[in-house]
PDB file of C-alpha atoms in Angstrom:
ATOM      1  CA  MET A 448     122.482  82.892 130.470  1.00  0.00           C
ATOM      2  CA  LYS A 449     119.823  85.336 129.250  1.00  0.00           C
ATOM      3  CA  LYS A 450     120.541  87.764 132.117  1.00  0.00           C
ATOM      4  CA  ARG A 451     124.225  87.637 131.279  1.00  0.00           C
ATOM      5  CA  LEU A 452     123.578  88.522 127.594  1.00  0.00           C
ATOM      6  CA  VAL A 453     121.388  91.475 128.613  1.00  0.00           C
ATOM      7  CA  PHE A 454     124.108  92.693 130.967  1.00  0.00           C
ATOM      8  CA  LEU A 455     126.810  92.400 128.277  1.00  0.00           C
ATOM      9  CA  ALA A 456     124.643  94.168 125.691  1.00  0.00           C
ATOM     10  CA  THR A 457     123.939  96.987 128.141  1.00  0.00           C
ATOM     11  CA  ALA A 458     127.624  97.294 129.061  1.00  0.00           C
ATOM     12  CA  TRP A 459     128.744  97.406 125.418  1.00  0.00           C
ATOM     13  CA  SER A 460     126.061  99.958 124.581  1.00  0.00           C
ATOM     14  CA  GLY A 461     127.282 102.144 127.431  1.00  0.00           C
ATOM     15  CA  CYS A 462     130.890 101.871 126.259  1.00  0.00           C
ATOM     16  CA  PHE A 463     129.896 102.731 122.697  1.00  0.00           C
ATOM     17  CA  LEU A 464     127.877 105.793 123.770  1.00  0.00           C
ATOM     18  CA  THR A 465     130.675 106.946 126.042  1.00  0.00           C
ATOM     19  CA  ALA A 466     133.187 106.662 123.206  1.00  0.00           C
ATOM     20  CA  VAL A 467     130.970 108.473 120.706  1.00  0.00           C
ATOM     21  CA  LEU A 468     129.563 111.183 122.937  1.00  0.00           C
ATOM     22  CA  GLY A 469     132.688 111.583 125.015  1.00  0.00           C
ATOM     23  CA  ALA A 470     134.818 112.722 122.069  1.00  0.00           C
ATOM     24  CA  PRO A 471     136.263 116.158 122.742  1.00  0.00           C
ATOM     25  CA  GLY A 472     134.370 119.013 121.086  1.00  0.00           C
ATOM     26  CA  GLY A 473     137.578 120.494 119.755  1.00  0.00           C
ATOM     27  CA  ALA A 474     138.240 117.396 117.689  1.00  0.00           C
ATOM     28  CA  GLN A 475     134.881 117.718 115.993  1.00  0.00           C
ATOM     29  CA  ALA A 476     135.278 121.464 115.429  1.00  0.00           C
ATOM     30  CA  ALA A 477     138.758 121.013 113.935  1.00  0.00           C
ATOM     31  CA  ASP A 478     137.377 119.158 110.893  1.00  0.00           C
ATOM     32  CA  PRO A 479     137.783 121.566 107.934  1.00  0.00           C
ATOM     33  CA  PHE A 480     134.888 119.962 106.078  1.00  0.00           C
ATOM     34  CA  LEU A 481     132.504 120.585 108.960  1.00  0.00           C
ATOM     35  CA  GLU A 482     133.788 124.135 109.342  1.00  0.00           C
ATOM     36  CA  THR A 483     133.144 124.801 105.637  1.00  0.00           C
ATOM     37  CA  ILE A 484     129.631 123.425 105.908  1.00  0.00           C
ATOM     38  CA  GLN A 485     128.972 125.553 108.989  1.00  0.00           C
ATOM     39  CA  GLN A 486     130.176 128.668 107.146  1.00  0.00           C
ATOM     40  CA  GLU A 487     127.830 127.884 104.264  1.00  0.00           C
ATOM     41  CA  VAL A 488     124.923 127.351 106.659  1.00  0.00           C
ATOM     42  CA  ASP A 489     125.658 130.655 108.375  1.00  0.00           C
ATOM     43  CA  ALA A 490     125.654 132.425 104.998  1.00  0.00           C
ATOM     44  CA  VAL A 491     122.183 131.166 104.018  1.00  0.00           C
ATOM     45  CA  GLU A 492     119.490 133.813 104.122  1.00  0.00           C
ATOM     46  CA  LEU A 493     115.748 133.239 104.178  1.00  0.00           C
ATOM     47  CA  ASP A 494     113.911 134.224 100.996  1.00  0.00           C
ATOM     48  CA  THR A 495     110.541 135.522 102.191  1.00  0.00           C
ATOM     49  CA  ARG A 496     109.134 136.343  98.752  1.00  0.00           C
ATOM     50  CA  ASN A 497     107.330 133.012  98.364  1.00  0.00           C
ATOM     51  CA  GLN A 498     106.615 132.165 101.984  1.00  0.00           C
ATOM     52  CA  LYS A 499     103.339 132.389 103.828  1.00  0.00           C
ATOM     53  CA  SER A 500     102.922 133.079 107.503  1.00  0.00           C
ATOM     54  CA  ILE A 501     101.063 130.762 109.865  1.00  0.00           C
ATOM     55  CA  THR A 502      97.906 132.789 109.238  1.00  0.00           C
ATOM     56  CA  GLY A 503      98.072 132.004 105.506  1.00  0.00           C
ATOM     57  CA  ARG A 504      98.826 135.576 104.443  1.00  0.00           C
ATOM     58  CA  SER A 505     101.969 136.448 102.541  1.00  0.00           C
ATOM     59  CA  VAL A 506     104.892 137.611 104.596  1.00  0.00           C
ATOM     60  CA  ALA A 507     105.839 141.226 103.924  1.00  0.00           C
ATOM     61  CA  ALA A 508     108.742 141.488 101.517  1.00  0.00           C
ATOM     62  CA  PRO A 509     111.845 143.233 102.783  1.00  0.00           C
ATOM     63  CA  THR A 510     112.071 146.844 101.764  1.00  0.00           C
ATOM     64  CA  LYS A 511     114.638 147.842  99.177  1.00  0.00           C
ATOM     65  CA  PRO A 512     117.006 150.712  99.827  1.00  0.00           C
ATOM     66  CA  ARG A 513     115.852 154.008  98.385  1.00  0.00           C
ATOM     67  CA  PRO A 514     117.488 154.943  95.115  1.00  0.00           C
ATOM     68  CA  ALA A 515     119.845 157.875  94.897  1.00  0.00           C
ATOM     69  CA  PRO A 516     118.410 161.190  93.676  1.00  0.00           C
ATOM     70  CA  GLY A 517     119.413 160.292  90.097  1.00  0.00           C
ATOM     71  CA  GLY A 518     117.003 157.354  90.143  1.00  0.00           C
ATOM     72  CA  LYS A 519     119.652 154.620  90.359  1.00  0.00           C
ATOM     73  CA  PRO A 520     120.616 152.875  93.596  1.00  0.00           C
ATOM     74  CA  PRO A 521     124.163 153.584  94.779  1.00  0.00           C
ATOM     75  CA  LEU A 522     126.748 151.046  93.607  1.00  0.00           C
ATOM     76  CA  LYS A 523     128.414 148.766  96.103  1.00  0.00           C
ATOM     77  CA  PHE A 524     131.979 147.760  95.551  1.00  0.00           C
ATOM     78  CA  ASP A 525     131.508 144.101  96.410  1.00  0.00           C
ATOM     79  CA  MET A 526     134.722 142.848  94.835  1.00  0.00           C
ATOM     80  CA  PRO A 527     138.250 143.437  96.070  1.00  0.00           C
ATOM     81  CA  THR A 528     139.739 146.531  94.489  1.00  0.00           C
ATOM     82  CA  GLU A 529     143.128 146.894  92.829  1.00  0.00           C
ATOM     83  CA  MET A 530     143.499 143.252  91.735  1.00  0.00           C
ATOM     84  CA  SER A 531     145.873 142.452  88.915  1.00  0.00           C
ATOM     85  CA  ARG A 532     144.337 140.874  85.828  1.00  0.00           C
ATOM     86  CA  GLU A 533     145.587 137.446  86.878  1.00  0.00           C
ATOM     87  CA  ASP A 534     144.150 137.893  90.391  1.00  0.00           C
ATOM     88  CA  PHE A 535     140.878 139.136  88.886  1.00  0.00           C
ATOM     89  CA  GLU A 536     140.615 136.023  86.710  1.00  0.00           C
ATOM     90  CA  ASN A 537     141.411 133.726  89.640  1.00  0.00           C
ATOM     91  CA  TYR A 538     138.844 135.540  91.784  1.00  0.00           C
ATOM     92  CA  LEU A 539     136.187 135.154  89.077  1.00  0.00           C
ATOM     93  CA  GLN A 540     137.023 131.484  88.723  1.00  0.00           C
ATOM     94  CA  ARG A 541     136.777 130.807  92.475  1.00  0.00           C
ATOM     95  CA  ARG A 542     133.772 132.965  93.385  1.00  0.00           C
ATOM     96  CA  TYR A 543     131.704 133.363  90.203  1.00  0.00           C
ATOM     97  CA  PHE A 544     132.429 130.329  88.058  1.00  0.00           C
ATOM     98  CA  GLY A 545     129.421 130.821  85.778  1.00  0.00           C
ATOM     99  CA  SER A 546     130.586 134.302  84.838  1.00  0.00           C
ATOM    100  CA  TYR A 547     134.140 133.015  84.529  1.00  0.00           C
ATOM    101  CA  ALA A 548     132.981 130.310  82.079  1.00  0.00           C
ATOM    102  CA  PHE A 549     131.769 132.992  79.668  1.00  0.00           C
ATOM    103  CA  TYR A 550     134.728 135.283  80.425  1.00  0.00           C
ATOM    104  CA  ARG A 551     137.280 132.634  79.445  1.00  0.00           C
ATOM    105  CA  LYS A 552     135.586 132.177  76.050  1.00  0.00           C
ATOM    106  CA  LEU A 553     136.396 135.798  75.164  1.00  0.00           C
ATOM    107  CA  THR A 554     139.468 136.820  73.203  1.00  0.00           C
ATOM    108  CA  SER A 555     142.343 138.457  75.053  1.00  0.00           C
ATOM    109  CA  GLY A 556     141.344 141.952  73.902  1.00  0.00           C
ATOM    110  CA  LYS A 557     137.758 141.450  75.037  1.00  0.00           C
ATOM    111  CA  ARG A 558     138.954 140.104  78.388  1.00  0.00           C
ATOM    112  CA  GLU A 559     140.988 143.286  78.756  1.00  0.00           C
ATOM    113  CA  ARG A 560     137.812 145.356  78.240  1.00  0.00           C
ATOM    114  CA  VAL A 561     136.067 143.393  81.014  1.00  0.00           C
ATOM    115  CA  TYR A 562     139.065 143.874  83.283  1.00  0.00           C
ATOM    116  CA  ARG A 563     139.050 147.639  82.621  1.00  0.00           C
ATOM    117  CA  ALA A 564     135.334 147.713  83.487  1.00  0.00           C
ATOM    118  CA  TYR A 565     136.168 145.953  86.767  1.00  0.00           C
ATOM    119  CA  ARG A 566     138.942 148.476  87.542  1.00  0.00           C
ATOM    120  CA  LYS A 567     136.493 151.322  86.973  1.00  0.00           C
ATOM    121  CA  ASN A 568     133.710 149.786  89.137  1.00  0.00           C
ATOM    122  CA  PRO A 569     134.633 146.687  91.176  1.00  0.00           C
ATOM    123  CA  ASN A 570     131.030 145.463  91.314  1.00  0.00           C
ATOM    124  CA  ILE A 571     130.165 141.911  90.242  1.00  0.00           C
ATOM    125  CA  GLU A 572     126.840 142.893  88.692  1.00  0.00           C
ATOM    126  CA  LEU A 573     128.524 145.441  86.426  1.00  0.00           C
ATOM    127  CA  VAL A 574     131.248 142.958  85.522  1.00  0.00           C
ATOM    128  CA  ARG A 575     128.603 140.359  84.638  1.00  0.00           C
ATOM    129  CA  VAL A 576     126.727 142.861  82.469  1.00  0.00           C
ATOM    130  CA  LYS A 577     129.966 143.736  80.677  1.00  0.00           C
ATOM    131  CA  ILE A 578     130.770 140.055  80.077  1.00  0.00           C
ATOM    132  CA  LYS A 579     127.277 139.480  78.652  1.00  0.00           C
ATOM    133  CA  GLN A 580     127.472 142.566  76.417  1.00  0.00           C
ATOM    134  CA  ILE A 581     130.824 141.617  74.981  1.00  0.00           C
ATOM    135  CA  TYR A 582     130.018 137.903  74.686  1.00  0.00           C
ATOM    136  CA  LEU A 583     126.760 138.526  72.818  1.00  0.00           C
ATOM    137  CA  LYS A 584     128.324 140.949  70.285  1.00  0.00           C
TER     138      LYS A 584
END
């Protein structure tokens, strides 16, 4: 009887492993939740400012790009250009919710000033500065 129980347990374990591990890879990859997590993992970058190497010495910090001759680094346009005001607000809400939370507290006229600042320089850092300036006035 004991040998029979061991055999049945082994057989069921084999069936279970075959069912779990034998699932097609495409079925696992088709899960949108897993794809979203994988995209987030791929977007993570290592912050070396507070890390130490195996030897115990600080890891060299990455070098910053040299500033332009005027002393300021060149601006990157890191937001889509030519968005309508409605698209701009939706974009802020989806991608930069913290900034959007302050933006939506502004009056319509003040929101227009932020939108004009975006149209002039579609850079999130400049938009955030503009929101802070107007919000704190």
